[in-house]
Tab-separated table of C-alpha atoms in Angstrom:
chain	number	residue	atom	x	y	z
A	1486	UNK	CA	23.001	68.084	278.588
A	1487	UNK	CA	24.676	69.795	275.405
A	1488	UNK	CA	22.400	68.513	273.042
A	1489	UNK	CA	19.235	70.288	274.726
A	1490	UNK	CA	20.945	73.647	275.246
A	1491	UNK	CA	21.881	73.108	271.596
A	1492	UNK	CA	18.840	72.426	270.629
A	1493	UNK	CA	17.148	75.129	273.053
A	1494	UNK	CA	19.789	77.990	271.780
A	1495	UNK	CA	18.403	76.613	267.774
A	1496	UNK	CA	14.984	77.380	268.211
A	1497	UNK	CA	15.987	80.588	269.634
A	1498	UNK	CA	18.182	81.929	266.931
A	1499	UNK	CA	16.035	80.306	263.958
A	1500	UNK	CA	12.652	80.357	264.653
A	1501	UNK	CA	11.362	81.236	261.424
A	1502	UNK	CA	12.509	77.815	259.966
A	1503	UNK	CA	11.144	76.473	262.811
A	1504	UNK	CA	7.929	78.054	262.389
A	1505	UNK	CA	7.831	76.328	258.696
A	1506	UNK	CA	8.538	72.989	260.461
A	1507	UNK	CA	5.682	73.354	262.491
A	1508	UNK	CA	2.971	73.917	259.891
A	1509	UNK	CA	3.544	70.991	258.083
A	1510	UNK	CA	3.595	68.801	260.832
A	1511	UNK	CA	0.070	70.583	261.927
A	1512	UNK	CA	-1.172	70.687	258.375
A	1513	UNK	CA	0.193	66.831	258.195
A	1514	UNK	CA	-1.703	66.102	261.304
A	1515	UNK	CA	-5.265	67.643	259.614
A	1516	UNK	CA	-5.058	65.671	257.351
A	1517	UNK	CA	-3.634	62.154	259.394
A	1518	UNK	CA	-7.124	62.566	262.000
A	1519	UNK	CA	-9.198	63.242	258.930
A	1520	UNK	CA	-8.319	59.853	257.110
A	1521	UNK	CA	-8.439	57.986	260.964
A	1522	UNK	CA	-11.375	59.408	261.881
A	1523	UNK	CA	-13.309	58.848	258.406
A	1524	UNK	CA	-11.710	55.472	258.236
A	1525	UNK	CA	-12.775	53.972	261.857
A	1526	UNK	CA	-16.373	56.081	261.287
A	1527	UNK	CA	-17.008	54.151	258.100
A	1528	UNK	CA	-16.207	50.721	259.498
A	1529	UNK	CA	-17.864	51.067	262.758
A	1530	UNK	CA	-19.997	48.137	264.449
A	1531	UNK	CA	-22.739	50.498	264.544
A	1532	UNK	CA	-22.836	50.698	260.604
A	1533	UNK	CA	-25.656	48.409	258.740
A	1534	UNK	CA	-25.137	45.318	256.917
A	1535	UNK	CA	-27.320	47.134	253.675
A	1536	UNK	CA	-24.598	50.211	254.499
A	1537	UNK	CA	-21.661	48.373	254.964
A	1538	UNK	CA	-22.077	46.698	251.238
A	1539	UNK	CA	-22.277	50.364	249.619
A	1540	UNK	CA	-19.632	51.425	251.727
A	1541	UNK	CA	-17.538	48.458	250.231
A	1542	UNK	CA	-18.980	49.405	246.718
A	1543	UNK	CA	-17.900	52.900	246.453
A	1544	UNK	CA	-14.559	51.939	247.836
A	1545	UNK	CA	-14.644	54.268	251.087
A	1546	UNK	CA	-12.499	52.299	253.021
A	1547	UNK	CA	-9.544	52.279	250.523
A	1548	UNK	CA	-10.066	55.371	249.923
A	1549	UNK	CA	-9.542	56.718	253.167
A	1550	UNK	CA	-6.920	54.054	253.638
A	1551	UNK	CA	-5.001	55.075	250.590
A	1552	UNK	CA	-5.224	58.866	252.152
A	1553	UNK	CA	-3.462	58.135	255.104
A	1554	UNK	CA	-0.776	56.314	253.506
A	1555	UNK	CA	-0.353	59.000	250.998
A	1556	UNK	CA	-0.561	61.914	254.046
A	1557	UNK	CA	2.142	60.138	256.123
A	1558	UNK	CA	4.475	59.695	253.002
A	1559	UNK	CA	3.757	63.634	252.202
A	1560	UNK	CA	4.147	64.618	255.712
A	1561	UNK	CA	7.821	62.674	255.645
A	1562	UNK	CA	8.557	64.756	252.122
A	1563	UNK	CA	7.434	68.113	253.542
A	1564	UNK	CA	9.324	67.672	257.448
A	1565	UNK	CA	12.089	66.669	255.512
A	1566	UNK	CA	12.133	69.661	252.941
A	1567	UNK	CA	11.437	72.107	256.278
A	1568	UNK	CA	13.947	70.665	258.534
A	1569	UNK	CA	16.377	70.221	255.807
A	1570	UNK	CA	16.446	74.562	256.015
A	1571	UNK	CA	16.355	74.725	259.135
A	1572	UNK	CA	19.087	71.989	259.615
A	1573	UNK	CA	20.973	74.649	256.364
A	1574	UNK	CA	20.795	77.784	258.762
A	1575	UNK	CA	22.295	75.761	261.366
A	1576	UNK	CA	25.661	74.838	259.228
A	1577	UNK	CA	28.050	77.605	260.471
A	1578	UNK	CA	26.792	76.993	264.384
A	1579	UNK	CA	26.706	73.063	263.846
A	1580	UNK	CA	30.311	73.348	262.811
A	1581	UNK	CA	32.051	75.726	265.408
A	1582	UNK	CA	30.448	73.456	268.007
A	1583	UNK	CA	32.007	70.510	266.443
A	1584	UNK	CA	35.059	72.216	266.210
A	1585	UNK	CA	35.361	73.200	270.411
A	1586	UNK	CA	34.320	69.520	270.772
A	1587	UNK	CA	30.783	68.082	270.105
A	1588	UNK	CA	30.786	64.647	268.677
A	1589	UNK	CA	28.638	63.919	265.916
A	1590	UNK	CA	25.702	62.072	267.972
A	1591	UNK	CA	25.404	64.834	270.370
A	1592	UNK	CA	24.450	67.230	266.734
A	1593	UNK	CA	22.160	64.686	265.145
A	1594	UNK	CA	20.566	64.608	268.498
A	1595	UNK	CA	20.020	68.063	269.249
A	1596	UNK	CA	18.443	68.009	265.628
A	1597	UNK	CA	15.863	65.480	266.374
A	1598	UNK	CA	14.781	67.799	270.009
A	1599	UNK	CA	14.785	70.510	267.842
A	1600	UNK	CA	12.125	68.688	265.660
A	1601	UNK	CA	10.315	67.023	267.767
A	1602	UNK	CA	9.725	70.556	270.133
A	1603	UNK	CA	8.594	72.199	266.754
A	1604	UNK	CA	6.140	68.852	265.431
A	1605	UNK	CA	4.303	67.376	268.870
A	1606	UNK	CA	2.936	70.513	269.685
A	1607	UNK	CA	1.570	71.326	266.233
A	1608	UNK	CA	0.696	67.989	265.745
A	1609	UNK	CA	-1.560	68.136	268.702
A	1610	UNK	CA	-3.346	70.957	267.153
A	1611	UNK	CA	-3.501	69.714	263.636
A	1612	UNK	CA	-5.447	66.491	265.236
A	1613	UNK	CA	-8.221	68.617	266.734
A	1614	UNK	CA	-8.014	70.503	263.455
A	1615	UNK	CA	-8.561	67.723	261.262
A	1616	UNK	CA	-11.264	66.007	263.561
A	1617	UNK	CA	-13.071	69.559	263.968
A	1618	UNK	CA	-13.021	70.617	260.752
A	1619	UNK	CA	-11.522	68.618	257.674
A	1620	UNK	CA	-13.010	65.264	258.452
A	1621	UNK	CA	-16.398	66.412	258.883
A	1622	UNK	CA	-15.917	68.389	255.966
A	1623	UNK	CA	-14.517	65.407	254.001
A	1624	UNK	CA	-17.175	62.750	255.097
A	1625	UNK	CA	-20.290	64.894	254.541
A	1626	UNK	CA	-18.988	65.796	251.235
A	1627	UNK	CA	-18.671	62.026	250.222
A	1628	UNK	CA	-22.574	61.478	251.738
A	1629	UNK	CA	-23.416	64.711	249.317
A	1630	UNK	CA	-21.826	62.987	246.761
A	1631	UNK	CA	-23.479	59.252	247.242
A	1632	UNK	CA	-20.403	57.270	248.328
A	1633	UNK	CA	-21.600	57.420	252.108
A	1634	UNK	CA	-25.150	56.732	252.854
A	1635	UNK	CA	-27.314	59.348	255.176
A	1636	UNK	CA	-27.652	56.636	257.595
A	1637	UNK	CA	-24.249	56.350	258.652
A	1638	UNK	CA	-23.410	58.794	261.195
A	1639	UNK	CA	-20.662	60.704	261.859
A	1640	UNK	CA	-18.381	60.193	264.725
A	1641	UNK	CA	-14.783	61.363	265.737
A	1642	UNK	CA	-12.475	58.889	267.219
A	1643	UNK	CA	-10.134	59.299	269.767
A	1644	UNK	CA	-7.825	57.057	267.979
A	1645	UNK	CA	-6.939	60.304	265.805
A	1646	UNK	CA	-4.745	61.395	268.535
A	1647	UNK	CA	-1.819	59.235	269.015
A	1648	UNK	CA	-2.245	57.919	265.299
A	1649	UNK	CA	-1.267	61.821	264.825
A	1650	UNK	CA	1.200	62.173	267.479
A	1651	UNK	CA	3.040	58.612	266.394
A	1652	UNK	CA	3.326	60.203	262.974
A	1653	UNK	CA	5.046	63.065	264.105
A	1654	UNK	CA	7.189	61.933	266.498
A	1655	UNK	CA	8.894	59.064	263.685
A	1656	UNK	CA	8.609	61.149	261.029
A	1657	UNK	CA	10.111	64.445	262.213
A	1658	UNK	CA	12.718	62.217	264.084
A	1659	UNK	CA	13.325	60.282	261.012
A	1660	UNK	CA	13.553	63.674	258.761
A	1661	UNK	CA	16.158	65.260	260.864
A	1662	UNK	CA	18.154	62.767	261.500
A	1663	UNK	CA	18.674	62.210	257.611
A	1664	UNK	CA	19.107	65.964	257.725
A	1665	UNK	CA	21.892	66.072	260.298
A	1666	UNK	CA	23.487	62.788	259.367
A	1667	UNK	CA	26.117	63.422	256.614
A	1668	UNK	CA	26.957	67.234	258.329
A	1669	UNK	CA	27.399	65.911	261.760
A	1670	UNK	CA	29.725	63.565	260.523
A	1671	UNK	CA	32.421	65.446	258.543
A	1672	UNK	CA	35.479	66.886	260.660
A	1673	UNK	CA	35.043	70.323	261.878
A	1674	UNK	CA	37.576	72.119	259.188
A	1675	UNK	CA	35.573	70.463	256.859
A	1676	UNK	CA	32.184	71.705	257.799
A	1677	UNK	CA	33.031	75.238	258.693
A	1678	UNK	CA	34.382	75.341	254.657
A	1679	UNK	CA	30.909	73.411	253.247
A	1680	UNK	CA	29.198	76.281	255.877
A	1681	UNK	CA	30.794	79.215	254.093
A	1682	UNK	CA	30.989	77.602	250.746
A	1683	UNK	CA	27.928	75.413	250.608
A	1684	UNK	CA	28.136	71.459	248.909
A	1685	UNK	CA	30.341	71.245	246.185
A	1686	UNK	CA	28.545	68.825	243.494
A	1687	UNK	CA	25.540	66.220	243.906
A	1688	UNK	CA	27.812	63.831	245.750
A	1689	UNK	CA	28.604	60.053	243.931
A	1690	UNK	CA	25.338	58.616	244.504
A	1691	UNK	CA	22.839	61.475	243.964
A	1692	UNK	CA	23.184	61.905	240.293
A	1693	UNK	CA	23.456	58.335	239.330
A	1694	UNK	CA	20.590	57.632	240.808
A	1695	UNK	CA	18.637	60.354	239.368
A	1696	UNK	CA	19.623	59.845	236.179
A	1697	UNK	CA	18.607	55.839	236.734
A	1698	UNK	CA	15.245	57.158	238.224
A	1699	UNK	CA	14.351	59.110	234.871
A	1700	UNK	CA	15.460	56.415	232.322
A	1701	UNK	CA	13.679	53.819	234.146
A	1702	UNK	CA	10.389	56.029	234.490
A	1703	UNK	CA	10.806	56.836	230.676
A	1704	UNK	CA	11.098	53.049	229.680
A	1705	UNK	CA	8.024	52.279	231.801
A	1706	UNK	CA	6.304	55.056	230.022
A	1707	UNK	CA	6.955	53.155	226.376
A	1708	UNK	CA	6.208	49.671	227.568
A	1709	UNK	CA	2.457	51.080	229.374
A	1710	UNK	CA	1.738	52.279	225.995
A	1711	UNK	CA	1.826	49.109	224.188
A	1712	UNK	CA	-0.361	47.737	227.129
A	1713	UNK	CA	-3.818	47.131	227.765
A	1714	UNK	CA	-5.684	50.003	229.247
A	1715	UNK	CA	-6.618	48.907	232.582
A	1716	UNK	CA	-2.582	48.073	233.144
A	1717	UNK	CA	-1.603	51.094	231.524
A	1718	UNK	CA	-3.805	53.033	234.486
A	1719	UNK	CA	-2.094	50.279	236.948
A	1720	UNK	CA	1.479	51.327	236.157
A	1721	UNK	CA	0.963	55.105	235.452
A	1722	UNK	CA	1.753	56.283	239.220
A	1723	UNK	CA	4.850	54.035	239.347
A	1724	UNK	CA	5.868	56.047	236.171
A	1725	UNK	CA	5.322	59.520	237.951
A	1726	UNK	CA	7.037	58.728	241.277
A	1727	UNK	CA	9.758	57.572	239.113
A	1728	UNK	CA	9.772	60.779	237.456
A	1729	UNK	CA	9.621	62.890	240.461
A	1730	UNK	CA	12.483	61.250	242.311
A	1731	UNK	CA	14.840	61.491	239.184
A	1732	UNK	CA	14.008	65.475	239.472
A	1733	UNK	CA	14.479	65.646	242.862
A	1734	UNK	CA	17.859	63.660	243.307
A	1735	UNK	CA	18.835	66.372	239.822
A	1736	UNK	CA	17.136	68.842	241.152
A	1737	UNK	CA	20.400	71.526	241.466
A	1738	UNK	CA	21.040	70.311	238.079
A	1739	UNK	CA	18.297	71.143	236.490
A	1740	UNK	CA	17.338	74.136	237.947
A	1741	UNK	CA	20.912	76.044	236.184
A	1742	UNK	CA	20.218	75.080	232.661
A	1743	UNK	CA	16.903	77.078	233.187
A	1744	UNK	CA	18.264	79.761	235.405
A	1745	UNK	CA	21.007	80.211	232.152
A	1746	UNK	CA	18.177	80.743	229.336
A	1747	UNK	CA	16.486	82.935	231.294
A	1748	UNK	CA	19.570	85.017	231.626
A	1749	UNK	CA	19.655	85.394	227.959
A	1750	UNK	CA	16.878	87.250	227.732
A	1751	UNK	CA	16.357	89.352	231.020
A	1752	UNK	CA	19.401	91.554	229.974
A	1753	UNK	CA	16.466	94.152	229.027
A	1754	UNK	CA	14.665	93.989	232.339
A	1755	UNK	CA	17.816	95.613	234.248
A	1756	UNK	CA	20.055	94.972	237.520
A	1757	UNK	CA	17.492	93.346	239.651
A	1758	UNK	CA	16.129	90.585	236.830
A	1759	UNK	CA	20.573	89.695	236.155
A	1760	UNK	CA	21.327	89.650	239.903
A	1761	UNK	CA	17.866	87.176	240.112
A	1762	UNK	CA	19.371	84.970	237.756
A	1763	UNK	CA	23.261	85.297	240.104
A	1764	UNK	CA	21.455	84.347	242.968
A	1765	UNK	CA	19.670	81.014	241.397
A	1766	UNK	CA	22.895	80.023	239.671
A	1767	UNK	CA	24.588	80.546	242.597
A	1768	UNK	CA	22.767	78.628	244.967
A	1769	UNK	CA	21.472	75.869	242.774
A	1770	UNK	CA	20.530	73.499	245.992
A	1771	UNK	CA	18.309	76.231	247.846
A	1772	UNK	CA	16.920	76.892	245.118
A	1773	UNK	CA	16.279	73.459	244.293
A	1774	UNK	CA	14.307	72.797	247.376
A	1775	UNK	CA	11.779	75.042	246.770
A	1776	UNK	CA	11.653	73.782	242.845
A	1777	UNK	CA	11.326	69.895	243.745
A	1778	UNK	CA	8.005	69.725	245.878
A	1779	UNK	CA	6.092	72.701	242.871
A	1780	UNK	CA	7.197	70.050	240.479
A	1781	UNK	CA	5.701	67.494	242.448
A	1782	UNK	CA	2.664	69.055	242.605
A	1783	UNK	CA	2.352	70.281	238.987
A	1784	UNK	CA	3.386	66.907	237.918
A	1785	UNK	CA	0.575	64.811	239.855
A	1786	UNK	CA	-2.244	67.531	239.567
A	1787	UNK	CA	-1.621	68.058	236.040
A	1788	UNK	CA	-1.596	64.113	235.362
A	1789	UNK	CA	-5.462	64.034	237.727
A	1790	UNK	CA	-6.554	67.064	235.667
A	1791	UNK	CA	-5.796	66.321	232.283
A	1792	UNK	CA	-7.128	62.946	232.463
A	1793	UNK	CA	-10.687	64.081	233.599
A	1794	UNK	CA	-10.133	66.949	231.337
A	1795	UNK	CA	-9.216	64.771	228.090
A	1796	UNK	CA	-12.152	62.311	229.297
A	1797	UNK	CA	-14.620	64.641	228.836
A	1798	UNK	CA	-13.614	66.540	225.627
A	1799	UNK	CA	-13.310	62.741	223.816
A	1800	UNK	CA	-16.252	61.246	225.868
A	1801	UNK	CA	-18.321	64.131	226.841
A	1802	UNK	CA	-17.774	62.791	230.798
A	1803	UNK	CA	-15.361	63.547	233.143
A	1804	UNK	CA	-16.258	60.376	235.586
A	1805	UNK	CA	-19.091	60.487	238.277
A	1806	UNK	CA	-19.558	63.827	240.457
A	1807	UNK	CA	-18.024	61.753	243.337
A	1808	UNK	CA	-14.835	60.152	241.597
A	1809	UNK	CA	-14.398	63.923	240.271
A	1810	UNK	CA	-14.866	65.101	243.859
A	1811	UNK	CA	-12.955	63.155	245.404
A	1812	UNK	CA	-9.706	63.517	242.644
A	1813	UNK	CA	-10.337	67.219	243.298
A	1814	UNK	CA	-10.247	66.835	246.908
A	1815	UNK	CA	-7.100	64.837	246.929
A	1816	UNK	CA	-5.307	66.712	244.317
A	1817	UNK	CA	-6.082	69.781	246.345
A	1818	UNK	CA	-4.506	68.285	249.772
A	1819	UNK	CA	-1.221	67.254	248.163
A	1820	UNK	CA	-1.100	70.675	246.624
A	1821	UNK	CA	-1.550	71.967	249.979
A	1822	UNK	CA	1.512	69.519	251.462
A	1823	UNK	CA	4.418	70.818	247.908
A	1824	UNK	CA	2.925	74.859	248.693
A	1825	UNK	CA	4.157	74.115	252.225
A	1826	UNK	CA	7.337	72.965	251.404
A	1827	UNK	CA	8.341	74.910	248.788
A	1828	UNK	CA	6.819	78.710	250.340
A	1829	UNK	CA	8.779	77.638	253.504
A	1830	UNK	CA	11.992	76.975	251.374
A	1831	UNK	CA	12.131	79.939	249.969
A	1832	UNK	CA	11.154	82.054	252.901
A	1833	UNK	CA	13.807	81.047	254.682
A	1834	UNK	CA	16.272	81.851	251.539
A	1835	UNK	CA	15.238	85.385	251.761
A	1836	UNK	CA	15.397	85.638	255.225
A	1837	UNK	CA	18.731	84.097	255.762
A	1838	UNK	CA	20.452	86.786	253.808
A	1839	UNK	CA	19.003	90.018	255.584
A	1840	UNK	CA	22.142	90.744	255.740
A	1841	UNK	CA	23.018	90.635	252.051
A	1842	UNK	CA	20.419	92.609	251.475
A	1843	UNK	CA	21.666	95.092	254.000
A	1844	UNK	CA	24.811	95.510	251.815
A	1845	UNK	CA	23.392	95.731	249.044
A	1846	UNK	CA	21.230	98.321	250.086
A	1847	UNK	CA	24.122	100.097	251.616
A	1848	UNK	CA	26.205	100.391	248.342
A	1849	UNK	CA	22.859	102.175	246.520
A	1850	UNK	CA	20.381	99.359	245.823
A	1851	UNK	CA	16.812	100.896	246.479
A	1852	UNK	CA	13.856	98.645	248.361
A	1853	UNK	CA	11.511	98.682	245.035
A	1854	UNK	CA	14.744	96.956	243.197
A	1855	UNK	CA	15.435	94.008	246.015
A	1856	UNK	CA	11.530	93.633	245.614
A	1857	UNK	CA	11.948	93.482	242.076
A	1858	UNK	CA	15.091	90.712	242.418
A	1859	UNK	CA	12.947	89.067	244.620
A	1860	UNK	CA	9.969	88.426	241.974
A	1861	UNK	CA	12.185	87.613	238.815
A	1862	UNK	CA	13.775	85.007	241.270
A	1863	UNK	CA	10.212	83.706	241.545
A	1864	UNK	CA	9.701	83.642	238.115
A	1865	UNK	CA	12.637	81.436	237.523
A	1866	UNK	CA	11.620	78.913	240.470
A	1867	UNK	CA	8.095	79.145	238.714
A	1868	UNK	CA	9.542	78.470	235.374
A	1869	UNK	CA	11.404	75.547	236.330
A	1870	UNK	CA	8.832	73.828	238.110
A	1871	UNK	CA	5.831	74.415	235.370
A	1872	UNK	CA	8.231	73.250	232.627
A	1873	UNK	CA	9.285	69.600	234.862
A	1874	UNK	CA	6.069	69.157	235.986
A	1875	UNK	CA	4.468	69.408	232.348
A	1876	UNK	CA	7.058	67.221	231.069
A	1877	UNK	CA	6.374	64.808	233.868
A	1878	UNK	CA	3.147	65.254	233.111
A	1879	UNK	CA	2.861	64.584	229.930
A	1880	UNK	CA	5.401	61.642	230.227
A	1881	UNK	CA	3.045	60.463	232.685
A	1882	UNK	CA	-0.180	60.501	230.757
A	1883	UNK	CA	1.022	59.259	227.298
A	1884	UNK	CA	0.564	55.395	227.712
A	1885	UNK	CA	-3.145	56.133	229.770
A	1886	UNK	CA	-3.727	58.632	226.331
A	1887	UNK	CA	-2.586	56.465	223.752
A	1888	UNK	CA	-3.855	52.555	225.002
A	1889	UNK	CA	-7.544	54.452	226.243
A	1890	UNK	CA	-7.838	57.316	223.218
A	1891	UNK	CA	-5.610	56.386	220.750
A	1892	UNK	CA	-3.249	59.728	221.178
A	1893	UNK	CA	-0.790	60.451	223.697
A	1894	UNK	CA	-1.474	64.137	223.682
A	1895	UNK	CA	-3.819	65.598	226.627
A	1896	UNK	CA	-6.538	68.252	226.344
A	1897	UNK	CA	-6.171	70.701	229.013
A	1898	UNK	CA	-8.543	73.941	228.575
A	1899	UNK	CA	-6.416	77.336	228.403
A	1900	UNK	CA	-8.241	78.764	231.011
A	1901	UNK	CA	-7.228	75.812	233.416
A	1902	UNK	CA	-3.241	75.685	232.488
A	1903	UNK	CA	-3.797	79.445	233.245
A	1904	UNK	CA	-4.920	79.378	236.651
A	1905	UNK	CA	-2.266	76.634	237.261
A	1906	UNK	CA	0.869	79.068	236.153
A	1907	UNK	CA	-0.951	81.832	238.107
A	1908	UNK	CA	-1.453	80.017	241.033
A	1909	UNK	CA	2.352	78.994	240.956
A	1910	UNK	CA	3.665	82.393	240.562
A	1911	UNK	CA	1.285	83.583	243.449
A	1912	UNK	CA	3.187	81.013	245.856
A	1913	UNK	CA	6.462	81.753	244.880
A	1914	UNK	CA	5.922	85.640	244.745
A	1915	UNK	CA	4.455	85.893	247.881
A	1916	UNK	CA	7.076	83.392	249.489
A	1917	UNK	CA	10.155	85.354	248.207
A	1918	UNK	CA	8.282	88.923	248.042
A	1919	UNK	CA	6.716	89.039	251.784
A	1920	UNK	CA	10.372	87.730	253.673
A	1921	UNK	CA	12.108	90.588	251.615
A	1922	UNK	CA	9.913	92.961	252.754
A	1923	UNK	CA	10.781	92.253	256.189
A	1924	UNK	CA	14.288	91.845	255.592
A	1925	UNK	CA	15.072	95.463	254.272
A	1926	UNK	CA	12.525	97.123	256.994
A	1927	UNK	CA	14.812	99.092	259.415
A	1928	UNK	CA	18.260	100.950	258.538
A	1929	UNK	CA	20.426	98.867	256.127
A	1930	UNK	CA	23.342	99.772	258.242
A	1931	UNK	CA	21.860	98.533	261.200
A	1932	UNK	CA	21.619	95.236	259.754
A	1933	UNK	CA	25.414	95.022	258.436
A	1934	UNK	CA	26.209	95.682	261.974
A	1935	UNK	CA	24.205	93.019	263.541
């Protein structure tokens, strides 16, 4: 069948992207058992009437509820993001078998095998992760912190499994067939020119809608203010999904402008810090997909942190040690889901152009200065992100700020929007840094060739 050998041939020539694929769907699948298994311990028959009213109390059920919703929307974004490079890679093959005669189904559907050989597996593992290690973790944290009692005991279900595997099979088939969908589609002249070219523009929907998504989230954000608390609190989330989807549909937008004032003042910092700032400009939607799910996460965990953070300077408490715990804990997983995402993105941009590298390295270029490239292009995908995610932020928290404390500005300890910014540039170095490594190892000449 063609779309199996094209699928089979895939995974052979791109394994790295596939690689990426496969640790979200096993990180995904950690976290997917850990909210099943929790959730069915927690409302067991075997749990007391006196235990099953605390339980109800503290919210547990909802909680872990409101977990697994969240980790099967977040393991849609992050297969998406990872098969959307991998599907990227595939452009200049996808189109010279289109043009000697594969129809559009037989791509998308080589796609989805390609997915599904890279998720199943690693969601198979991710279940016995999650019910071995981060559930148990997760529920005898919540007993430490009083929202489970001692009594209740701990017990892994076996309904983890194909809760897991369902999730991966619908959303990694879902996620590349999106991917595939508009490519497969286009006539093969066309796609081998978009394969050596790349996208021209956003396409007519994309930007209208992100612009839409932004202006709506911003007119939320005035009318929460002038609201009560408690519905202020209600509607903030709505206000920061809004947000985030108007940055990701603008995302190759938005990521220029920034790319631009950073070129005004790297002139100093030599060749490598101006051919950083080429490469961004020049691949604006690459680039963007590593930017999107950083601002994602800066956005949200800047929003959880500043409102415990403001709490307590104006208040002198930050909520109860559980509520803190558990907005920690959370915070910390969906951080875990945007690294993913974004460290795989831009791996696979520095891998894909080995050979570019090769040139460059031909025509003079020592390693330290591709290393060098490699970390200012970091700094601009860090720069992006930490400036949309603060305004997101701070877009975010205004109404919760002004209706609860009277002023829409946060307090967010130095020390803490530190070891944020650090933390990003860590990911982003690494991500671009370690691939380049690899990529110049070996004679330069020996790569041009190949």
């Amino acid at each position: 069948m063609i779309s199996t050998r094209l699928a089979r041939a895939a995974l052979r020539a791109h394994r790295p992207a596939f690689v990426g694929t496969a640790v979200a769907a096993l990180f995904a699948a950690a976290v997917v058992s850990s909210s099943t298994t929790v959730l069915t311990a927690t409302s067991a028959s075997g749990v007391s009437a006196a235990d099953r009213r605390i339980l109800t109390a503290n919210g547990v059920g909802d909680i872990a509820a409101v977990l697994l919703i969240g980790s099967v929307y977040m393991s849609i974004f992050v297969v998406a993001a990872t098969m959307g490079t991998a599907v990227t890679q595939q452009h200049r093959e996808l189109a010279l078998v289109r043009a000697i005669g594969a129809r559009p189904g037989q791509v998308r559907r080589a796609v989805v095998l390609q997915a599904l050989a890279a998720a199943v597996p690693a969601a198979s593992a991710g279940c016995a992760l999650g019910g071995g290690l981060l559930a148990p973790f997760w529920f005898h944290g919540m007993v430490d912190h009083g929202l489970i009692p001692a009594s209740v005991p701990y017990r892994f279900s076996w309904l983890a499994l194909p809760v897991c595997l369902a999730v991966a099979v619908v959303t990694s088939t879902l996620a590349a067939f999106l991917c595939s969908l508009r490519f497969s589609r286009l006539r093969p002249a066309r796609a081998l020119s978009e394969a050596a070219t790349g996208r021209p523009g956003l396409g007519p929907l994309r930007a209208p809608l992100g612009v839409l998504a932004i202006a709506g989230a911003a007119a939320l954000s005035v009318l929460l203010s002038k609201q009560a608390p408690q519905d202020a609190n209600a509607g903030a989330f709505l206000v920061l999904i809004l947000f985030c989807v108007g940055a990701g549909l603008l995302g190759p937008r938005l990521i220029g402008p920034v790319a631009w004032a950073v070129s005004a003042s790297v002139g100093r910092f030599g060749p490598s810090a101006r051919l950083a700032v080429l490469n961004v400009r020049a691949q604006p939607r690459r680039f963007a997909a590593a930017v999107v799910p950083l601002v994602l996460v800066v956005g949200f965990g800047l929003t959880k942190i500043a409102l415990r953070t403001t709490a307590h300077h104006v208040t002198g408490s930050a909520g109860s040690p559980g509520e803190v715990w558990l907005d920690a804990m959370g915070t910390g997983l969906y951080a875990c889901f945007a690294a993913i995402a974004s460290a795989n993105t831009l791996a696979m941009i520095s891998l894909e152009r080995r050979r570019d590298l090769a040139l460059l390295r031909v025509v003079g270029s020592q390693r330290r200065q591709l290393h060098a490239m490699a970390f200012w292009e970091a700094l601009v995908v860090t720069a992006t992100a930490l400036l949309l995610g603060t305004a997101i932020a701070l877009a975010t928290l205004a109404p919760i700020l002004t209706t609860t404390f009277g002023s829409p500005l946060p307090y967010v300890p130095w020390a803490v929007a530190a070891a944020i910014a650090l933390a990003t540039v860590a990911l982003t170095a690494t991500s671009t840094g370690v691939p380049v490594g690899v990529a110049v190892r070996g004679r330069a000449i020996d790569a041009v060739r190949g």
